XYZ file of C-alpha atoms in Angstrom:
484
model
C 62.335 52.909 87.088
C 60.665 54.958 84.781
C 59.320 59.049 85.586
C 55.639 57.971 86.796
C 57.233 54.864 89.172
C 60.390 57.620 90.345
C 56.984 60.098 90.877
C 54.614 57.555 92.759
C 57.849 56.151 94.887
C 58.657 59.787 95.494
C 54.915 60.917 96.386
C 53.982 57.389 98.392
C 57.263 56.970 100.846
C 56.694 60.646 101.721
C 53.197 60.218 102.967
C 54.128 57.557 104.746
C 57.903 58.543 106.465
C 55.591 62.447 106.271
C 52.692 60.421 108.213
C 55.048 58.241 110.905
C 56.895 61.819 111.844
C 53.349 63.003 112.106
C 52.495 60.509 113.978
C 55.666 60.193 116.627
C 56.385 64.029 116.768
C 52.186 64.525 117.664
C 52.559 61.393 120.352
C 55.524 63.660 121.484
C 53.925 66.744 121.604
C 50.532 65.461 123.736
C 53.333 63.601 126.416
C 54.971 67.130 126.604
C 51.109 68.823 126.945
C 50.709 66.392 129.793
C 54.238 66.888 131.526
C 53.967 70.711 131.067
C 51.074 70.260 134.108
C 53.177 68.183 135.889
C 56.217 69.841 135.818
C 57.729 73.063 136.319
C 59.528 75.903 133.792
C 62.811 75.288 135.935
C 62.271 71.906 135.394
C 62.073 71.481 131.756
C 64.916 74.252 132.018
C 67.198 71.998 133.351
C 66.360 69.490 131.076
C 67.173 71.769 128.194
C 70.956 71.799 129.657
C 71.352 68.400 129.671
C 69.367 68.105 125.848
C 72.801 70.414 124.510
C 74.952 67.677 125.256
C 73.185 64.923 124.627
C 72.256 66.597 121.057
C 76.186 66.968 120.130
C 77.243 63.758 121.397
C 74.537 61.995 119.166
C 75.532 63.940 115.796
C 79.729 62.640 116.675
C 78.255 58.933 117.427
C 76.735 59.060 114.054
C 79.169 61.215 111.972
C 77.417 61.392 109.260
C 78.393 57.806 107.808
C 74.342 56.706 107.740
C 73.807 59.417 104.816
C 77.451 58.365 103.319
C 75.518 54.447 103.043
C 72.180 55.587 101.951
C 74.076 57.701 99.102
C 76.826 54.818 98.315
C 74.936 53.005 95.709
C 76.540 48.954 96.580
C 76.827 48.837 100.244
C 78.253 45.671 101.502
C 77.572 43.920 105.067
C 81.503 45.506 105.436
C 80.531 48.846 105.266
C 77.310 48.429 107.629
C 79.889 46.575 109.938
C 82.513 49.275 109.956
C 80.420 51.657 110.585
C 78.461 49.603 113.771
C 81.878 49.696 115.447
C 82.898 52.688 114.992
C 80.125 54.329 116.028
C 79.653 51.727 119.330
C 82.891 52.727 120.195
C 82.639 56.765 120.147
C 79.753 56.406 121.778
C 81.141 54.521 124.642
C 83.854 57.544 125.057
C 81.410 60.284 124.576
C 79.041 58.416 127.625
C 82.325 58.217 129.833
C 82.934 61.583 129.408
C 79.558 62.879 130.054
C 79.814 60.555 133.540
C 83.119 62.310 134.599
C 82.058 66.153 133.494
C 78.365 65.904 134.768
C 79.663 67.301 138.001
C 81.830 70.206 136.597
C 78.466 71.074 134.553
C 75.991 71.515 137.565
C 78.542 73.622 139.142
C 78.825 75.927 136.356
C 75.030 76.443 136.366
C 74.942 76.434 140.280
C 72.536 73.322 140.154
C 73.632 70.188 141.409
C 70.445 68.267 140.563
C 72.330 68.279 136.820
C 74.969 65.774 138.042
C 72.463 62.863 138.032
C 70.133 63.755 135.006
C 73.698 63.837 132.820
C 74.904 60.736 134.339
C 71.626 58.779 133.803
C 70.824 60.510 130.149
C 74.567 59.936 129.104
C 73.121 56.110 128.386
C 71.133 57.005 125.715
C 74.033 57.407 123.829
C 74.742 53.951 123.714
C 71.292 52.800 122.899
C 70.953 54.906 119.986
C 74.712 53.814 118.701
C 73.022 50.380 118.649
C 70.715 51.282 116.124
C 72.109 53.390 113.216
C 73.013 50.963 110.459
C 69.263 49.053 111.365
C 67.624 52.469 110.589
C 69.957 53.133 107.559
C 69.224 49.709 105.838
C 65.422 50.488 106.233
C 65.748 53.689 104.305
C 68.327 52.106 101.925
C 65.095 50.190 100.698
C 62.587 52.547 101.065
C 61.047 50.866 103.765
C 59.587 54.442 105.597
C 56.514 52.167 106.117
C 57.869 49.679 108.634
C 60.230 52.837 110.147
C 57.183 54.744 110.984
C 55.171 52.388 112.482
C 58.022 51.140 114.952
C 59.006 54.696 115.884
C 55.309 55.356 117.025
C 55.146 51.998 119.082
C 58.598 53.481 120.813
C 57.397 56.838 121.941
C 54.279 55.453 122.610
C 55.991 53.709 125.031
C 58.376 56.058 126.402
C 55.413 58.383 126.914
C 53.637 56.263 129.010
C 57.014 55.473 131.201
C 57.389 59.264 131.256
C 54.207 60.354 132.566
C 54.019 57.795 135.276
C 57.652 58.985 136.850
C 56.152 62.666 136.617
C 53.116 61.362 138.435
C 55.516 59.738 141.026
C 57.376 63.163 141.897
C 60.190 62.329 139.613
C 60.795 65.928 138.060
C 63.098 66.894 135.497
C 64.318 63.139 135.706
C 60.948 61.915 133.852
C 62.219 63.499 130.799
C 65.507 62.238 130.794
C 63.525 58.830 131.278
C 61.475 59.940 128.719
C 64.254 59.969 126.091
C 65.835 56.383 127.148
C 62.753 54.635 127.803
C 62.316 55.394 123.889
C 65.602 54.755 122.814
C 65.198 51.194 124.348
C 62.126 50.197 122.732
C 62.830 51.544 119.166
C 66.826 50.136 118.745
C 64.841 46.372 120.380
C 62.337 46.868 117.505
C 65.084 47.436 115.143
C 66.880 44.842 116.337
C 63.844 42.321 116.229
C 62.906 43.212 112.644
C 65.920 43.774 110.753
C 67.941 41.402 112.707
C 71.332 41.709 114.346
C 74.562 42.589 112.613
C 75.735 39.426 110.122
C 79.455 40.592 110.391
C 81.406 42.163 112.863
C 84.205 43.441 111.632
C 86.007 46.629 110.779
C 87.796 47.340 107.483
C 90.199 50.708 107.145
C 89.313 50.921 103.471
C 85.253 51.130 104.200
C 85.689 53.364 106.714
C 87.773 56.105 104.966
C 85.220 55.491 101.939
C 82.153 56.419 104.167
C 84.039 58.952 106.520
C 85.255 61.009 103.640
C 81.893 61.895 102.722
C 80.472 61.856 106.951
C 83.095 64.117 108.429
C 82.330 67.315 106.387
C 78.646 66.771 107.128
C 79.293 65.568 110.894
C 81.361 69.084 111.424
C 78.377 70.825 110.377
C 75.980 69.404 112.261
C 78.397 69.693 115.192
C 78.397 73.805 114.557
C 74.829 73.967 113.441
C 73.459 71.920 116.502
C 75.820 73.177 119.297
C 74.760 76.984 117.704
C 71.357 76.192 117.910
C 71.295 75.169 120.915
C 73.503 77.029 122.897
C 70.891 79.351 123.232
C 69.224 77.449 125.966
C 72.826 77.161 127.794
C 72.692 81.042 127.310
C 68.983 81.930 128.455
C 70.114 79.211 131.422
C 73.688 81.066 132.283
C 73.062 84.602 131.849
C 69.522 85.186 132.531
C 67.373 82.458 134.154
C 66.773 78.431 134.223
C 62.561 79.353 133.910
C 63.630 81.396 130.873
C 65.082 78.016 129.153
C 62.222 76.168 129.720
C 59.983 78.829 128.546
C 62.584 78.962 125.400
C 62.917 74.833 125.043
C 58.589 74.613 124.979
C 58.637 77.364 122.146
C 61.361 75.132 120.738
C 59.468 71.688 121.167
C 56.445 73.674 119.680
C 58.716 74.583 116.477
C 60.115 70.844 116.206
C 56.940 69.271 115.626
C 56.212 70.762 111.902
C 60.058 71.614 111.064
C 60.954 67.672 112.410
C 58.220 66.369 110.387
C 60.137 68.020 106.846
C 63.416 68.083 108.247
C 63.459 63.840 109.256
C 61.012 62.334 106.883
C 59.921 64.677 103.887
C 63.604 65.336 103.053
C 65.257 62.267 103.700
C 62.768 60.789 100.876
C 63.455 63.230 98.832
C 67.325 62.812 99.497
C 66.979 59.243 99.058
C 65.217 59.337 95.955
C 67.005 61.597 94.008
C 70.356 60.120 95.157
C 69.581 57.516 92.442
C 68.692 60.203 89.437
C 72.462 61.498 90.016
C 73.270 60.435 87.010
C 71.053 61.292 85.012
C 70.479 64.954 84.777
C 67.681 66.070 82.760
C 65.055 63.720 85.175
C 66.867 64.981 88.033
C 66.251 68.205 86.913
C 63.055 68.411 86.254
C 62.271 66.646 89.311
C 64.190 69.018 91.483
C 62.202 72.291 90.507
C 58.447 70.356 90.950
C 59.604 69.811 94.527
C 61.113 73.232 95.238
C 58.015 74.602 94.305
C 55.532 72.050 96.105
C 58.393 71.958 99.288
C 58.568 76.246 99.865
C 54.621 76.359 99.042
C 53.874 73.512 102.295
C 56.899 74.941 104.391
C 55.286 78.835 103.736
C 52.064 77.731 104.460
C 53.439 75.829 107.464
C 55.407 78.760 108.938
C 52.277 81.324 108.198
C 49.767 79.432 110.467
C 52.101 79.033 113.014
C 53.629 82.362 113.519
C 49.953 83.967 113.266
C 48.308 81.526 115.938
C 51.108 81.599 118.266
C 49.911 82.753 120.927
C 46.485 80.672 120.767
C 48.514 77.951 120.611
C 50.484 78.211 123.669
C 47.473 79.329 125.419
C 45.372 76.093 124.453
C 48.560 73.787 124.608
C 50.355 75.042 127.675
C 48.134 77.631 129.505
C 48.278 81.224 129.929
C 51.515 80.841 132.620
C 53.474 79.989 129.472
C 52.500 82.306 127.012
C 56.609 84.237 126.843
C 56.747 80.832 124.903
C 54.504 82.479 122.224
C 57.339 85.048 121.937
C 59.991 82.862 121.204
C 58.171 80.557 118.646
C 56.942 83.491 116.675
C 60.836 84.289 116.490
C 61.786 80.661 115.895
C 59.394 79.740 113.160
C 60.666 82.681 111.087
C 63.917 81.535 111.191
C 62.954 78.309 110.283
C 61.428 79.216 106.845
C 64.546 79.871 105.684
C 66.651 77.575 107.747
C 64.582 74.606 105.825
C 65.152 76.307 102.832
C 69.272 76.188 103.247
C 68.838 72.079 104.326
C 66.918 71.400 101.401
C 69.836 73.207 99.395
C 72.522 71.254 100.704
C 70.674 67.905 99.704
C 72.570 68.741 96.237
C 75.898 69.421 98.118
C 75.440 65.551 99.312
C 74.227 63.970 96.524
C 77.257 65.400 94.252
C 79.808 64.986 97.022
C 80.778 68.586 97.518
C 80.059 68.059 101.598
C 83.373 70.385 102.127
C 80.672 73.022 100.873
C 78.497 72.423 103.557
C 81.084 72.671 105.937
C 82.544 75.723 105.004
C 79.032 77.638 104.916
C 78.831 76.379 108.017
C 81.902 78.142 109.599
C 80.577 81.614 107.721
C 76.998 80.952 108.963
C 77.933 80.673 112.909
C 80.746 83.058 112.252
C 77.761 85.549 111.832
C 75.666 83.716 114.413
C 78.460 84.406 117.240
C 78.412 87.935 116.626
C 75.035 88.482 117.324
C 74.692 85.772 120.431
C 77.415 87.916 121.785
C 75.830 91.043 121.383
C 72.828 89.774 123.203
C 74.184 88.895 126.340
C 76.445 92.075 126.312
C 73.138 94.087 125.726
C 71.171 91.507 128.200
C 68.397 91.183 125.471
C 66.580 88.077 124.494
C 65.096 90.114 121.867
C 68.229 91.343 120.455
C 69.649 87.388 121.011
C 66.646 86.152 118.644
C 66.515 88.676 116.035
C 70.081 87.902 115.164
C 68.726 84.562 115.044
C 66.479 85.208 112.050
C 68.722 87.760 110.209
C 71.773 85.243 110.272
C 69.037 82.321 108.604
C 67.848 84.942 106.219
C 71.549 85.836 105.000
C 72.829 81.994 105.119
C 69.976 80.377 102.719
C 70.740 82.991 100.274
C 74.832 82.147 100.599
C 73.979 78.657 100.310
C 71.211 79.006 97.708
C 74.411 80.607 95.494
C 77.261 77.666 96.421
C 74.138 75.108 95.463
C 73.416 76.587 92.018
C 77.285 76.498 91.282
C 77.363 72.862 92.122
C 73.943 71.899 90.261
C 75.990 73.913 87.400
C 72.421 75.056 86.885
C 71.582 78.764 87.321
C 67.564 78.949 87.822
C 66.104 82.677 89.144
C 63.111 80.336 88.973
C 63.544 78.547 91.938
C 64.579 81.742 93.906
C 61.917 83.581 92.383
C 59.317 80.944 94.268
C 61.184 81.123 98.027
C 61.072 85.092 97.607
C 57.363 84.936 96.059
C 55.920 82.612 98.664
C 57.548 84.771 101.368
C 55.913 87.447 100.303
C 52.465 86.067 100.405
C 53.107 84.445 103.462
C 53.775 88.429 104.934
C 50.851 89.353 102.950
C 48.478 87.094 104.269
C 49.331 87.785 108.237
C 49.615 91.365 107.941
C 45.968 91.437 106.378
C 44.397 88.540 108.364
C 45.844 90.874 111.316
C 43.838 93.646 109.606
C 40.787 92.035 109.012
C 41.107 90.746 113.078
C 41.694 94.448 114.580
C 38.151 95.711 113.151
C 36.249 92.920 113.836
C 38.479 92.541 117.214
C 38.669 88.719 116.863
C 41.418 87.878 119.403
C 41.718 84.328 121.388
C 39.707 81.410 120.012
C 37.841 83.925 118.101
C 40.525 83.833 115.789
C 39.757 80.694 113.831
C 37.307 81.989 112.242
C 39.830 83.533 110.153
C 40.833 80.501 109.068
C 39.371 79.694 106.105
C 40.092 83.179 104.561
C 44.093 82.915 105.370
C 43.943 79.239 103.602
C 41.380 81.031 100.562
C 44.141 84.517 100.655
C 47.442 82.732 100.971
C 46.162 80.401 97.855
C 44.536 82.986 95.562
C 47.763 84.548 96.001
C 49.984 81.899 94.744
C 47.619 81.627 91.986
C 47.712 85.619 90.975
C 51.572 85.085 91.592
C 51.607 82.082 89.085
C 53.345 79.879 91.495
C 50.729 77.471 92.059
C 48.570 76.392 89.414
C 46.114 74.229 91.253
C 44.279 72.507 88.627
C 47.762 71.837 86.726
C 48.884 70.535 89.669
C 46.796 68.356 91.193
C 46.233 66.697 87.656
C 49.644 65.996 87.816
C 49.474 64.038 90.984
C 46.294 62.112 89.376
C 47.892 60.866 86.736
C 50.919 60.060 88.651
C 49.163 57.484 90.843
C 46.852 56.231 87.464
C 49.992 55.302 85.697
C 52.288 54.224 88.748
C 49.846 51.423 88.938
């Protein structure tokens, strides 16, 4: 492939794996509008509890062999195989165990309604087991087209399930049906489209090929997950269940734009330049167009967010929610950077230096635990949350340093753009909060800022030369003239 079909590949499967994340995580977020009415902050509290394990157990199933197959450049049916077993049988152990602990759990949060949401949620483990190497050989050939749509149909699906349990008196159990209901219907579409396994067997040699790239990536995940979202087992233990649920809505909130980047912008981007590896100076060059374009979207992203929190919980969830406004404000600033550091570690993977990622991993929750810990022994959310953001602010920049050293490339450039875009992201809220407080536009009123935080933020990146807008968008045009 030549630079215009690598740029038009690139720029195409994003819209569309960009537009079926859209698409699911939106589907998603109206269900969880309509069950917020339905259910009850203790509810989706308990839920949140049963989400931690469910979360971990997923990320060992998986362990990191799908991004070990997209990366290995001649897969055989072996390898797709090997890793279908091994992953069928992990999850089988991890489902047993959740069945035998479930009752230990809901005794340790005083809640025995826990013992049969863990038991009946512990089966989505299998389902999504079934699945994996299905998904993987869809992104393997860029098919985000065909991914997207089928995801949509699922949660479609598992929405409507959902909301007629709620509507029955089910409770908290609706969303653990929620979750399997989905599972069901996207692993059958899988299934029916890219057909069952042609081989089952299991070879030693393709497993230790695949695992020695997944298990420094599956450890992190492990940490970075079970960090993340130990909070919620924290909020649950130490201060109340309500309190979760207020925190896991702020969280759902924050998941729909960070899942959209995090699960279909950057696996295309991960995918794609997975085959420049070896040749540097197009990988290169390719690299620094999407930092820029990536931290410009994510900034922009994180800006809107953060300012109309509040409005958005209010319009979303109602005013009996709005401590979730709190929480997301807190969340999304974390997340600016925490993107940052993923998109960093796409050049740990693709140069198979995953003990990296590992390692920054241990230093990164290292820091993490010291702060979680002074929260509770301080009793403060507040204090819990700010550590939160300080810890992602200190681990991009460690992991922005390891990256450069493995790139063997040493660009202020790129830094230069998070730090700028930052800045005008700051910029733009603290004056848009200016501009609000004399005119005393507060609630709905707000929008009408709108179009002056798009016309600041921009006119900013401009003055800042980190966005030429003209440049750039001729760039794009005469991508798509000569991709065709």
């Amino acid at each position: 492939m030549n630079d215009n079909q690598i740029n038009r590949s690139l720029l195409l499967n994003t819209l569309w794996s960009f537009g079926g994340r859209f698409g699911y995580l939106a589907v998603g977020l109206i269900t969880n509008i309509i069950l917020v009415r339905l259910l009850s902050p203790r509810e989706f509290g308990q839920v949140s509890i049963v989400m931690f394990f469910i979360v971990i157990s997923t990320i060992l199933i998986e362990s990191g062999l799908s991004g070990a197959l997209v990366r290995k450049q001649n897969t055989t049916e072996i390898d797709y195989s090997t890793v279908f077993i091994f992953n069928l049988a992990i999850s089988i152990l991890l489902m047993l165990s959740m069945l035998g602990s479930a009752e230990y759990i809901a005794n340790f949060y005083n809640d025995n309604e826990l013992t049969n949401l863990l038991r009946l949620s512990s089966l989505v483990l299998i389902v999504n087991a079934l699945r994996i190497t299905q998904s993987v050989k869809l992104i393997k050939a860029l098919k985000f087209k065909v991914k997207s749509y089928y995801e949509i149909i699922a949660i479609i699906v598992g929405s409507v399930v959902a909301i007629y349990a709620a509507m029955q008196g089910a409770g908290a159990l609706s969303l653990v049906i929620l979750q399997l209901s989905t599972a069901i219907t996207l692993t059958g579409l899988l299934w029916f489209y890219v057909g069952p396994m042609r081989s089952y067997k299991f070879s030693l040699e393709s497993f230790k090929q695949v695992y020695k790239f997944g298990i420094n990536t599956t450890l992190a995940s492990i940490l970075n997950k079970a960090f993340d979202n130990s909070y919620q087992l924290i909020l649950a233990k130490y201060f109340t269940i309500s309190q979760s649920g207020y925190f896991y809505q702020a969280k759902k909130l924050q998941e729909m734009p960070i899942g959209i980047i995090q699960n279909s912008v950057l696996s295309v981007v991960y995918a794609t330049l997975s085959k420049l590896q070896n040749d540097r100076k197009k990988f290169k060059k390719l690299y620094f167009n999407i930092v820029k374009v990536f931290t410009i979207v994510v900034g922009f992203m994180c800006l809107l967010i953060f300012y109309y929190s509040e409005l958005i919980v209010q319009i979303l969830y109602g005013k009996e929610w709005l401590i979730s406004a709190t929480y997301l404000q807190l969340l999304i600033l974390g997340s600016f950077f925490y993107l940052q550091e993923i998109f960093n570690r796409i050049l740990f993977k693709i140069f198979d230096r995953t003990d990296l990622i590992l390692k920054l991993e241990f230093v990164k929750k290292a820091l993490l635990a010291i702060t979680m810990i002074y929260g509770v022994i301080t009793l403060s959310i507040s204090n819990l949350l700010y550590g939160f953001v300080l810890v992602s602010a200190i681990s991009f920049f460690i992991n922005y340093y390891y990256a450069r050293k493995v790139y063997d490339e040493s660009y202020w450039n790129e830094m230069s753009v998070v730090l700028k875009v930052a800045l005008i992201a700051s910029t733009t809220i603290l004056f848009s909060s200016y501009i609000a407080n004399i005119y005393q536009l507060k609630g709905i009123y707000s929008l009408f800022l709108l179009p002056m935080i798009v016309l600041v933020y921009f006119l900013l990146l401009n003055i800042f030369r980190v966005l030429s807008v003209k440049q750039d968008l001729k760039a794009i045009k005469l991508a798509f003239k000569k991709g065709k």
